mmCIF file of C-alpha atoms in Angstrom:
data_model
loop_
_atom_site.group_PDB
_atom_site.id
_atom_site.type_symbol
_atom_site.label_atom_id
_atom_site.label_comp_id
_atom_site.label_asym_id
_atom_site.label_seq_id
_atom_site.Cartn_x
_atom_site.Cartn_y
_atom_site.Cartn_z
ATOM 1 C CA UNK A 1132 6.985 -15.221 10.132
ATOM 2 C CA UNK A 1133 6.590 -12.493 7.773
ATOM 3 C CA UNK A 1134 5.629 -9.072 7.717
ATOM 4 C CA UNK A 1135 3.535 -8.457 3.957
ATOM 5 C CA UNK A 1136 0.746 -6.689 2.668
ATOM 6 C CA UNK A 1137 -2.458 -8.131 2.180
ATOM 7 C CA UNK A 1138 -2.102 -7.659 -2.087
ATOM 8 C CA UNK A 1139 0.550 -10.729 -2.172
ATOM 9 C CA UNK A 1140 -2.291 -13.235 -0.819
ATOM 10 C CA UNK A 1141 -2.517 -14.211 -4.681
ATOM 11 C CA UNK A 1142 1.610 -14.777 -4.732
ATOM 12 C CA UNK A 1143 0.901 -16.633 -1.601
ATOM 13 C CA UNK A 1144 -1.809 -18.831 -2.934
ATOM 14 C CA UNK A 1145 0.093 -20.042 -6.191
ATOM 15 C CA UNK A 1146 3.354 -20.744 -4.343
ATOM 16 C CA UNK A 1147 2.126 -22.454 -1.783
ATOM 17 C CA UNK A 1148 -0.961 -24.519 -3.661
ATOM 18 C CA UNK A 1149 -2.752 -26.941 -1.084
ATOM 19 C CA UNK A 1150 -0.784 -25.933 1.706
ATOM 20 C CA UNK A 1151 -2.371 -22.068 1.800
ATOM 21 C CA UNK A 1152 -4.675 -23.444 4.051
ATOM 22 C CA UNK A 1153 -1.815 -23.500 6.740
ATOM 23 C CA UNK A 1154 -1.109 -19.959 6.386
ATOM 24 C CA UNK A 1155 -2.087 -17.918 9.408
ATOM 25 C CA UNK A 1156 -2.170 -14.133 9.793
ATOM 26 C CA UNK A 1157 -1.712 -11.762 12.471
ATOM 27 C CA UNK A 1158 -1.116 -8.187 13.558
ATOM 28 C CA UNK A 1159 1.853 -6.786 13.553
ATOM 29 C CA UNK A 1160 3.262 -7.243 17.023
ATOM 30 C CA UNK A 1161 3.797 -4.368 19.143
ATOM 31 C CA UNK A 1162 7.597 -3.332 20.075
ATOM 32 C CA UNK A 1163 9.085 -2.726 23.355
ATOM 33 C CA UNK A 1164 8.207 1.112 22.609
ATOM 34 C CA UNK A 1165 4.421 0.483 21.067
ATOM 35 C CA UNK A 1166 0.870 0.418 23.060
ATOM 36 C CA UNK A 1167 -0.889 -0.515 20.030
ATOM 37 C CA UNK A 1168 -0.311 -2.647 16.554
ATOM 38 C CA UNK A 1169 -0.765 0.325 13.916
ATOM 39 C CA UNK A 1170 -0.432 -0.983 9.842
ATOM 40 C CA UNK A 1171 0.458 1.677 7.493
ATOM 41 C CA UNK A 1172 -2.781 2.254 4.993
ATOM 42 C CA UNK A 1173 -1.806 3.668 1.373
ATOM 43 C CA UNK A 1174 -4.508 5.057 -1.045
ATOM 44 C CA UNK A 1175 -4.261 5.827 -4.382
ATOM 45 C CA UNK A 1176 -3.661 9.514 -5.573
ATOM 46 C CA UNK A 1177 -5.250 10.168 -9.132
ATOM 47 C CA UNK A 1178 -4.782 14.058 -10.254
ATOM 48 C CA UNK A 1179 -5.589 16.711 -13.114
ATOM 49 C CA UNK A 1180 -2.845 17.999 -14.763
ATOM 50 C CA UNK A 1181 -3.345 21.612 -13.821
ATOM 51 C CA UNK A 1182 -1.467 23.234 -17.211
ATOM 52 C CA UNK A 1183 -4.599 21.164 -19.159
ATOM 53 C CA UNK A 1184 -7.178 23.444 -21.089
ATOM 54 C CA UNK A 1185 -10.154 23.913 -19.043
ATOM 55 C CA UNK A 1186 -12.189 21.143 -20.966
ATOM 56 C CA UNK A 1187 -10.268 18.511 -20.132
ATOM 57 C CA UNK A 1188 -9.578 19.342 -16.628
ATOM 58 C CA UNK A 1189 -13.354 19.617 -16.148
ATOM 59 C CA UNK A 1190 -13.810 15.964 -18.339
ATOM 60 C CA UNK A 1191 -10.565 14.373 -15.918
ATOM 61 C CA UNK A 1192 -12.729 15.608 -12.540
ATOM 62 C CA UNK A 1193 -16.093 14.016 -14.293
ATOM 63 C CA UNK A 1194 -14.050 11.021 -15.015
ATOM 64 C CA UNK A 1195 -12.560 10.489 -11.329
ATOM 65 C CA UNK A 1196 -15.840 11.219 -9.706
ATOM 66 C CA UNK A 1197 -17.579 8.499 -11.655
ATOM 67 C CA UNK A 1198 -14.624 6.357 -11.169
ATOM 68 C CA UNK A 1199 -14.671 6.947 -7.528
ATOM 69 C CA UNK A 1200 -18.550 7.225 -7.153
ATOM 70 C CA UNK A 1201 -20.111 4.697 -5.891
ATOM 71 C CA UNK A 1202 -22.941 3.579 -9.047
ATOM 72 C CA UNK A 1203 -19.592 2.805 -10.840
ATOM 73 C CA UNK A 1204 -18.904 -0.173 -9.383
ATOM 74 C CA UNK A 1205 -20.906 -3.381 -8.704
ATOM 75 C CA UNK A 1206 -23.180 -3.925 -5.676
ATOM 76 C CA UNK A 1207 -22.277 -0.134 -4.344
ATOM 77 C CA UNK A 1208 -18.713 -0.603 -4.754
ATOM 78 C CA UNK A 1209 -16.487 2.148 -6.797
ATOM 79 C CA UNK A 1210 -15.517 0.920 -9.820
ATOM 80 C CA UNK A 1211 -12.221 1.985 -8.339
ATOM 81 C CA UNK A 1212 -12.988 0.158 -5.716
ATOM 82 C CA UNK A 1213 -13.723 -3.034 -7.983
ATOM 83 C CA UNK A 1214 -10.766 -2.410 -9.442
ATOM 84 C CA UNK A 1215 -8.825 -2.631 -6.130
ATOM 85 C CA UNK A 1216 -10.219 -5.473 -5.101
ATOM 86 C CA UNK A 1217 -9.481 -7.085 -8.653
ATOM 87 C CA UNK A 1218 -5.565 -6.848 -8.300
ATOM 88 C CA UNK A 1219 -5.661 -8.017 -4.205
ATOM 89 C CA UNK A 1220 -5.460 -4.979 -2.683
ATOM 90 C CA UNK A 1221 -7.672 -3.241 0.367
ATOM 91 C CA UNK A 1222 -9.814 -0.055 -1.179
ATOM 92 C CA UNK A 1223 -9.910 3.017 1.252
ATOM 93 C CA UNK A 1224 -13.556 4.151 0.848
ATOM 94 C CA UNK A 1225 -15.503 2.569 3.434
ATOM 95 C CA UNK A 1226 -18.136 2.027 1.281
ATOM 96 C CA UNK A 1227 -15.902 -0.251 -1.153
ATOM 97 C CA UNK A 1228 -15.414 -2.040 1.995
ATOM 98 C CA UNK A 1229 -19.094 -2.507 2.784
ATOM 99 C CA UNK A 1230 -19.706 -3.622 -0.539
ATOM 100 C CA UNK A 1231 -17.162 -6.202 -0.737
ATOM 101 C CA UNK A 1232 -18.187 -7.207 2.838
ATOM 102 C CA UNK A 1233 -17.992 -11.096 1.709
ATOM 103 C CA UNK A 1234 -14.784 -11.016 -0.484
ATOM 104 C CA UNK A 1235 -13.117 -9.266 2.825
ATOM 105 C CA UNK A 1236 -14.240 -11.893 5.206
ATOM 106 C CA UNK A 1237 -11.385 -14.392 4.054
ATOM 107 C CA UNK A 1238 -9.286 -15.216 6.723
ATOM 108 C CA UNK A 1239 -5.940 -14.002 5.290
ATOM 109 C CA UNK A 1240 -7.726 -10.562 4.577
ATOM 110 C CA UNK A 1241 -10.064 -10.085 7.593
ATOM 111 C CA UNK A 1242 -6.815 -10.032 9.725
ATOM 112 C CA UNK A 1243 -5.588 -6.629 7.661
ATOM 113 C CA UNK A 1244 -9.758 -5.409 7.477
ATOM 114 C CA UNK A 1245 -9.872 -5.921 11.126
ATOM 115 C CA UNK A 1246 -6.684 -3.540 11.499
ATOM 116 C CA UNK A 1247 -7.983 -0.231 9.321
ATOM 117 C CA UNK A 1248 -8.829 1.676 12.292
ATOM 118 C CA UNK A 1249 -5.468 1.429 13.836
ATOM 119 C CA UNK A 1250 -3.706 2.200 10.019
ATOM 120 C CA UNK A 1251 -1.854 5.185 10.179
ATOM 121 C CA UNK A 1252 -1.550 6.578 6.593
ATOM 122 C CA UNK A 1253 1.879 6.355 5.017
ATOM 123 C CA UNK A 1254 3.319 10.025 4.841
ATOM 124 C CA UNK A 1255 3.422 11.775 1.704
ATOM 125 C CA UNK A 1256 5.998 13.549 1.274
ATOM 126 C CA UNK A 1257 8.513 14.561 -1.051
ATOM 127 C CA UNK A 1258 10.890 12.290 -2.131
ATOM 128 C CA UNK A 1259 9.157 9.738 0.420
ATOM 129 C CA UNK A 1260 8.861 7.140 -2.208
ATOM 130 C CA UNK A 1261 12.929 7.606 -3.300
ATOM 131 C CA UNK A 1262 13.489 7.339 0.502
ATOM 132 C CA UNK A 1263 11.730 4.177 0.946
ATOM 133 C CA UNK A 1264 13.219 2.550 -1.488
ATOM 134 C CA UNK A 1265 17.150 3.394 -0.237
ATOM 135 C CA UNK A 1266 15.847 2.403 3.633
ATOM 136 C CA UNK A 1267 14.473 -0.985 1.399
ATOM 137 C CA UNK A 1268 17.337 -1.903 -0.327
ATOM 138 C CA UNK A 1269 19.457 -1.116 2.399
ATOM 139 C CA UNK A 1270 17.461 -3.885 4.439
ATOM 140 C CA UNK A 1271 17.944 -6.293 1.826
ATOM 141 C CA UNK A 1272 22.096 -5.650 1.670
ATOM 142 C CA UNK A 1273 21.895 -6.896 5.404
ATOM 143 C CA UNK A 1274 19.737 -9.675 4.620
ATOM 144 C CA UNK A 1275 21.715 -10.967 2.232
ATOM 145 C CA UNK A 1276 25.103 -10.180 4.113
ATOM 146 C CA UNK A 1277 26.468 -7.645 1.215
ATOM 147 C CA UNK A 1278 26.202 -4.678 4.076
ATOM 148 C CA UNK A 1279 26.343 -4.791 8.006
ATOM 149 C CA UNK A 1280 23.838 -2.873 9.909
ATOM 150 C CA UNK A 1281 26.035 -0.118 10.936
ATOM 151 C CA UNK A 1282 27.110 0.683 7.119
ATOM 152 C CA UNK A 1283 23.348 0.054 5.804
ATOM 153 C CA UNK A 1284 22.341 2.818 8.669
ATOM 154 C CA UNK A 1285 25.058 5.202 7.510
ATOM 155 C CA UNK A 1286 24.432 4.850 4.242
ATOM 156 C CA UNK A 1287 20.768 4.582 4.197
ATOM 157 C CA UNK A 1288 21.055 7.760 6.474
ATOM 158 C CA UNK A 1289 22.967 9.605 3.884
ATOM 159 C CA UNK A 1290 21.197 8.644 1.272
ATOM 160 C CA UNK A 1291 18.078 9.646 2.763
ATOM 161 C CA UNK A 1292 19.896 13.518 3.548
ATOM 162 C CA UNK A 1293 20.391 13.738 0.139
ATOM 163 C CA UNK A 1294 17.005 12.664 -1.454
ATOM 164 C CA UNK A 1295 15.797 15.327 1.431
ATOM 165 C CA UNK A 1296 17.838 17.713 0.211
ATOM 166 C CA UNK A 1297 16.849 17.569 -3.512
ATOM 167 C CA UNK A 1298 13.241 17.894 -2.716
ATOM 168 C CA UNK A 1299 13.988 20.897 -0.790
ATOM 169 C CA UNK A 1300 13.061 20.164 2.656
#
């Protein structure tokens, strides 16, 4: 059993040729201190750069509302959306969803589909990203026996303190 996200289904595929069809997915399983399974969504942040002359802020908005709209795309889809779907991954606009109704209804991905409306949207934050990756690699150091869990915590925990502490908060 392992817990991944729904855009390694290609990884999946390849390694495991024929014998994807043995794969099976669930939720998440709910802990001793849960009531409900809850999968973290993530979106996709696209910006203007706010110091940009006023012409090409107003083309970059133009540009990300077509890319977002939804007679970008194919069949009602974003072309964002498209996109999305084109590298494995779940698109956040509902109607990207609706539109790639049939692509979603694999097994492997209808188990992560069926879970959007308990996803709880990863907090953005800053330094959230730096302080993922410490918690991550801490993880892996007791996976692979180079840390034990008490000096992954303490580390991870000061590491964490400090990335906090650069951003300000």
């Amino acid at each position: 059993m392992i817990i991944m996200a729904n855009w390694w289904q290609s990884a999946l595929k390849q390694a495991m040729g024929d014998r994807y069809a043995d794969v099976g997915v669930a939720p998440v399983p709910v802990g001793p201190g849960g009531s409900a399974s809850a999968g973290v969504s993530y979106s996709w942040l696209t910006m203007v750069n706010g110091k940009a002359s006023s012409p090409k802020q107003d083309a970059a908005w133009k540009f990300l509302q077509f890319l977002n709209g939804p007679e970008s795309g194919k069949g009602g889809s974003s072309a964002m959306g498209d996109i999305l779907m084109s590298m494995g991954i779940l698109p956040s606009r509902t109607s990207d969803l609706t539109a790639h109704k049939t692509d979603l209804s694999d097994p492997f991905i209808a188990a992560y589909v069926a879970e959007l409306p308990n996803a709880k949207p990863f907090p953005t934050v800053l330094g959230g990203e730096a302080m993922s990756q410490a918690v991550q690699k801490h993880i892996e150091n007791v996976v692979f026996g180079k840390e034990t869990a008490q000096q992954a915590m303490t580390a991870a925990q000061k590491e964490v303190t400090d990335i906090l502490e650069k951003a300000g908060a």
